[in-house]
């Protein structure tokens, strides 16, 4: 059985506000993101991670899943800094076809990425070409201004900094797969 404490499964207010925003997919030109209003359970996360990696020895304790794209790829907070609060953990995306990447170094930076008009799937999809074309969203900008604890930066700067901090994320995921 996976044990968690209320503190590490409590849904951050910023994510609750994001869950109330409707993201416009715009026939593939918009943002493909469906935020949740609560984290997936530890059991759901473990089941998904085991199926996604093919490694049935894993547990999902390191991830707090808070949304998905239209194909079932998941956005999550990655609990990699045990000495830091949940909102200071990096945001990652684990796609339905094996794509993955670090989206932001923390929840605050993720809010600025959303405000810039990109979702987690778009960040990972555009990684190879570093095409982070800003399409500012006024609703999400206002939300980020209310909740963010980090200064506003472009999505490109946020993603670059996060990937520099966690350069082996993809290789670490590969090592989990059998």
CSV table of C-alpha atoms in Angstrom, one decimal:
chain,number,residue,atom,x,y,z
A,1,UNK,CA,0.0,0.0,0.0
A,2,UNK,CA,1.2,3.5,-0.8
A,3,UNK,CA,1.1,5.8,2.1
A,4,UNK,CA,0.9,9.6,1.7
A,5,UNK,CA,0.2,12.4,4.0
A,6,UNK,CA,-2.4,15.1,3.5
A,7,UNK,CA,0.3,17.7,3.0
A,8,UNK,CA,1.8,16.1,0.0
A,9,UNK,CA,-1.6,15.4,-1.7
A,10,UNK,CA,-3.2,18.8,-0.8
A,11,UNK,CA,-4.2,20.5,-4.1
A,12,UNK,CA,-2.5,23.9,-4.4
A,13,UNK,CA,-4.8,26.9,-4.7
A,14,UNK,CA,-3.1,28.0,-7.9
A,15,UNK,CA,-3.9,24.6,-9.5
A,16,UNK,CA,-7.5,24.9,-8.3
A,17,UNK,CA,-7.8,28.2,-10.1
A,18,UNK,CA,-6.1,26.8,-13.2
A,19,UNK,CA,-8.7,24.0,-13.2
A,20,UNK,CA,-11.5,26.6,-13.6
A,21,UNK,CA,-9.9,27.9,-16.8
A,22,UNK,CA,-11.2,26.6,-20.1
A,23,UNK,CA,-8.3,25.9,-22.5
A,24,UNK,CA,-9.0,26.4,-26.2
A,25,UNK,CA,-7.5,23.7,-28.4
A,26,UNK,CA,-8.4,25.7,-31.5
A,27,UNK,CA,-8.1,22.7,-33.9
A,28,UNK,CA,-4.5,22.1,-32.9
A,29,UNK,CA,-3.4,25.7,-32.9
A,30,UNK,CA,-4.3,26.4,-29.2
A,31,UNK,CA,-3.4,24.7,-25.9
A,32,UNK,CA,-4.1,21.0,-25.5
A,33,UNK,CA,-4.5,20.9,-21.7
A,34,UNK,CA,-7.3,19.6,-19.5
A,35,UNK,CA,-6.5,20.5,-15.9
A,36,UNK,CA,-7.9,18.5,-13.0
A,37,UNK,CA,-9.5,19.9,-9.9
A,38,UNK,CA,-7.6,17.4,-7.7
A,39,UNK,CA,-4.5,15.2,-8.0
A,40,UNK,CA,-5.0,11.7,-9.3
A,41,UNK,CA,-4.8,9.2,-6.4
A,42,UNK,CA,-1.5,7.6,-5.6
A,43,UNK,CA,-3.0,4.3,-6.8
A,44,UNK,CA,-4.1,5.7,-10.1
A,45,UNK,CA,-0.7,7.4,-10.6
A,46,UNK,CA,1.2,4.1,-9.8
A,47,UNK,CA,-1.0,2.1,-12.1
A,48,UNK,CA,-0.5,4.6,-15.0
A,49,UNK,CA,3.3,4.8,-14.4
A,50,UNK,CA,3.7,1.0,-14.4
A,51,UNK,CA,1.8,0.7,-17.6
A,52,UNK,CA,3.5,3.7,-19.2
A,53,UNK,CA,7.0,2.4,-18.4
A,54,UNK,CA,6.3,-1.4,-18.5
A,55,UNK,CA,8.0,-1.6,-15.1
A,56,UNK,CA,5.6,-3.1,-12.6
A,57,UNK,CA,8.0,-2.6,-9.7
A,58,UNK,CA,7.5,1.2,-9.7
A,59,UNK,CA,5.3,3.2,-7.5
A,60,UNK,CA,4.0,6.7,-8.4
A,61,UNK,CA,5.0,8.4,-5.2
A,62,UNK,CA,7.3,10.9,-7.0
A,63,UNK,CA,4.4,12.3,-9.1
A,64,UNK,CA,1.3,14.4,-8.4
A,65,UNK,CA,-0.7,14.3,-11.6
A,66,UNK,CA,-2.9,17.4,-12.1
A,67,UNK,CA,-3.9,17.4,-15.8
A,68,UNK,CA,-3.7,15.8,-19.2
A,69,UNK,CA,-3.7,16.5,-22.9
A,70,UNK,CA,-6.2,15.1,-25.3
A,71,UNK,CA,-4.3,11.9,-25.9
A,72,UNK,CA,-3.9,11.0,-22.2
A,73,UNK,CA,-0.4,12.4,-21.6
A,74,UNK,CA,-0.1,13.6,-18.1
A,75,UNK,CA,1.1,16.8,-16.4
A,76,UNK,CA,2.5,16.3,-12.9
A,77,UNK,CA,4.5,17.9,-10.2
A,78,UNK,CA,7.6,15.7,-9.8
A,79,UNK,CA,8.6,15.3,-6.2
A,80,UNK,CA,12.4,15.4,-6.6
A,81,UNK,CA,13.3,17.9,-3.9
A,82,UNK,CA,12.3,16.2,-0.7
A,83,UNK,CA,13.3,19.2,1.4
A,84,UNK,CA,11.1,21.6,-0.5
A,85,UNK,CA,7.3,22.2,-0.5
A,86,UNK,CA,5.1,20.7,-3.2
A,87,UNK,CA,4.7,24.0,-5.1
A,88,UNK,CA,8.5,24.2,-5.4
A,89,UNK,CA,8.8,20.9,-7.3
A,90,UNK,CA,9.3,20.8,-11.0
A,91,UNK,CA,6.4,20.4,-13.5
A,92,UNK,CA,6.9,17.6,-16.0
A,93,UNK,CA,4.9,16.1,-18.9
A,94,UNK,CA,4.8,12.4,-19.7
A,95,UNK,CA,3.1,11.9,-23.0
A,96,UNK,CA,1.0,9.0,-24.2
A,97,UNK,CA,3.5,8.1,-26.9
A,98,UNK,CA,6.6,8.2,-24.6
A,99,UNK,CA,7.4,11.9,-25.0
A,100,UNK,CA,8.5,13.5,-21.8
A,101,UNK,CA,10.2,16.6,-20.5
A,102,UNK,CA,10.6,19.1,-17.7
A,103,UNK,CA,8.2,22.0,-18.3
A,104,UNK,CA,9.1,24.4,-15.4
A,105,UNK,CA,11.2,24.3,-12.3
A,106,UNK,CA,8.2,24.9,-10.0
A,107,UNK,CA,4.5,25.6,-10.0
A,108,UNK,CA,5.0,29.4,-10.1
A,109,UNK,CA,7.1,29.3,-13.3
A,110,UNK,CA,4.5,26.9,-14.8
A,111,UNK,CA,1.8,29.6,-14.3
A,112,UNK,CA,3.9,32.0,-16.3
A,113,UNK,CA,4.3,29.3,-19.1
A,114,UNK,CA,0.5,29.0,-19.2
A,115,UNK,CA,0.2,32.8,-19.2
A,116,UNK,CA,2.5,32.8,-22.2
A,117,UNK,CA,-0.1,30.6,-24.0
A,118,UNK,CA,1.6,27.2,-23.8
A,119,UNK,CA,0.6,24.1,-22.1
A,120,UNK,CA,2.8,21.2,-20.9
A,121,UNK,CA,2.3,19.1,-24.1
A,122,UNK,CA,3.2,22.1,-26.3
A,123,UNK,CA,6.4,22.7,-24.3
A,124,UNK,CA,7.5,19.2,-24.8
A,125,UNK,CA,6.3,19.0,-28.4
A,126,UNK,CA,8.2,22.1,-29.4
A,127,UNK,CA,11.4,21.2,-27.4
A,128,UNK,CA,13.3,20.0,-30.4
A,129,UNK,CA,12.8,23.2,-32.3
A,130,UNK,CA,12.7,25.5,-29.3
A,131,UNK,CA,9.5,27.1,-30.7
A,132,UNK,CA,7.9,28.7,-27.8
A,133,UNK,CA,5.8,31.2,-29.6
A,134,UNK,CA,4.0,33.4,-27.0
A,135,UNK,CA,0.3,33.8,-27.3
A,136,UNK,CA,-0.4,35.6,-24.1
A,137,UNK,CA,-3.6,34.7,-22.3
A,138,UNK,CA,-5.1,37.5,-20.3
A,139,UNK,CA,-7.0,35.2,-17.9
A,140,UNK,CA,-4.0,33.1,-17.2
A,141,UNK,CA,-1.8,36.2,-16.9
A,142,UNK,CA,-4.0,37.6,-14.2
A,143,UNK,CA,-4.0,34.2,-12.5
A,144,UNK,CA,-0.2,34.0,-12.6
A,145,UNK,CA,0.0,37.6,-11.2
A,146,UNK,CA,-2.1,36.5,-8.3
A,147,UNK,CA,-0.3,33.3,-7.5
A,148,UNK,CA,3.2,33.4,-8.8
A,149,UNK,CA,6.1,33.8,-6.4
A,150,UNK,CA,8.7,34.0,-9.2
A,151,UNK,CA,9.1,37.0,-11.6
A,152,UNK,CA,7.5,36.9,-15.0
A,153,UNK,CA,9.8,35.5,-17.7
A,154,UNK,CA,9.2,34.1,-21.1
A,155,UNK,CA,8.3,30.5,-21.6
A,156,UNK,CA,11.6,30.0,-23.4
A,157,UNK,CA,13.6,31.3,-20.5
A,158,UNK,CA,11.6,29.3,-17.9
A,159,UNK,CA,11.9,26.0,-19.9
A,160,UNK,CA,15.6,26.5,-20.6
A,161,UNK,CA,16.3,27.1,-16.9
A,162,UNK,CA,14.3,24.1,-15.8
A,163,UNK,CA,15.9,21.8,-18.3
A,164,UNK,CA,19.4,23.1,-17.2
A,165,UNK,CA,18.5,22.2,-13.6
A,166,UNK,CA,17.2,18.7,-14.5
A,167,UNK,CA,19.2,17.7,-17.6
A,168,UNK,CA,18.9,14.0,-17.2
A,169,UNK,CA,15.1,13.7,-16.7
A,170,UNK,CA,14.5,11.9,-20.0
A,171,UNK,CA,17.4,9.5,-19.5
A,172,UNK,CA,16.2,8.9,-15.9
A,173,UNK,CA,12.8,7.9,-17.3
A,174,UNK,CA,14.5,5.6,-19.8
A,175,UNK,CA,16.2,3.8,-17.0
A,176,UNK,CA,12.9,3.1,-15.3
A,177,UNK,CA,11.5,1.4,-18.5
A,178,UNK,CA,12.3,-2.2,-18.9
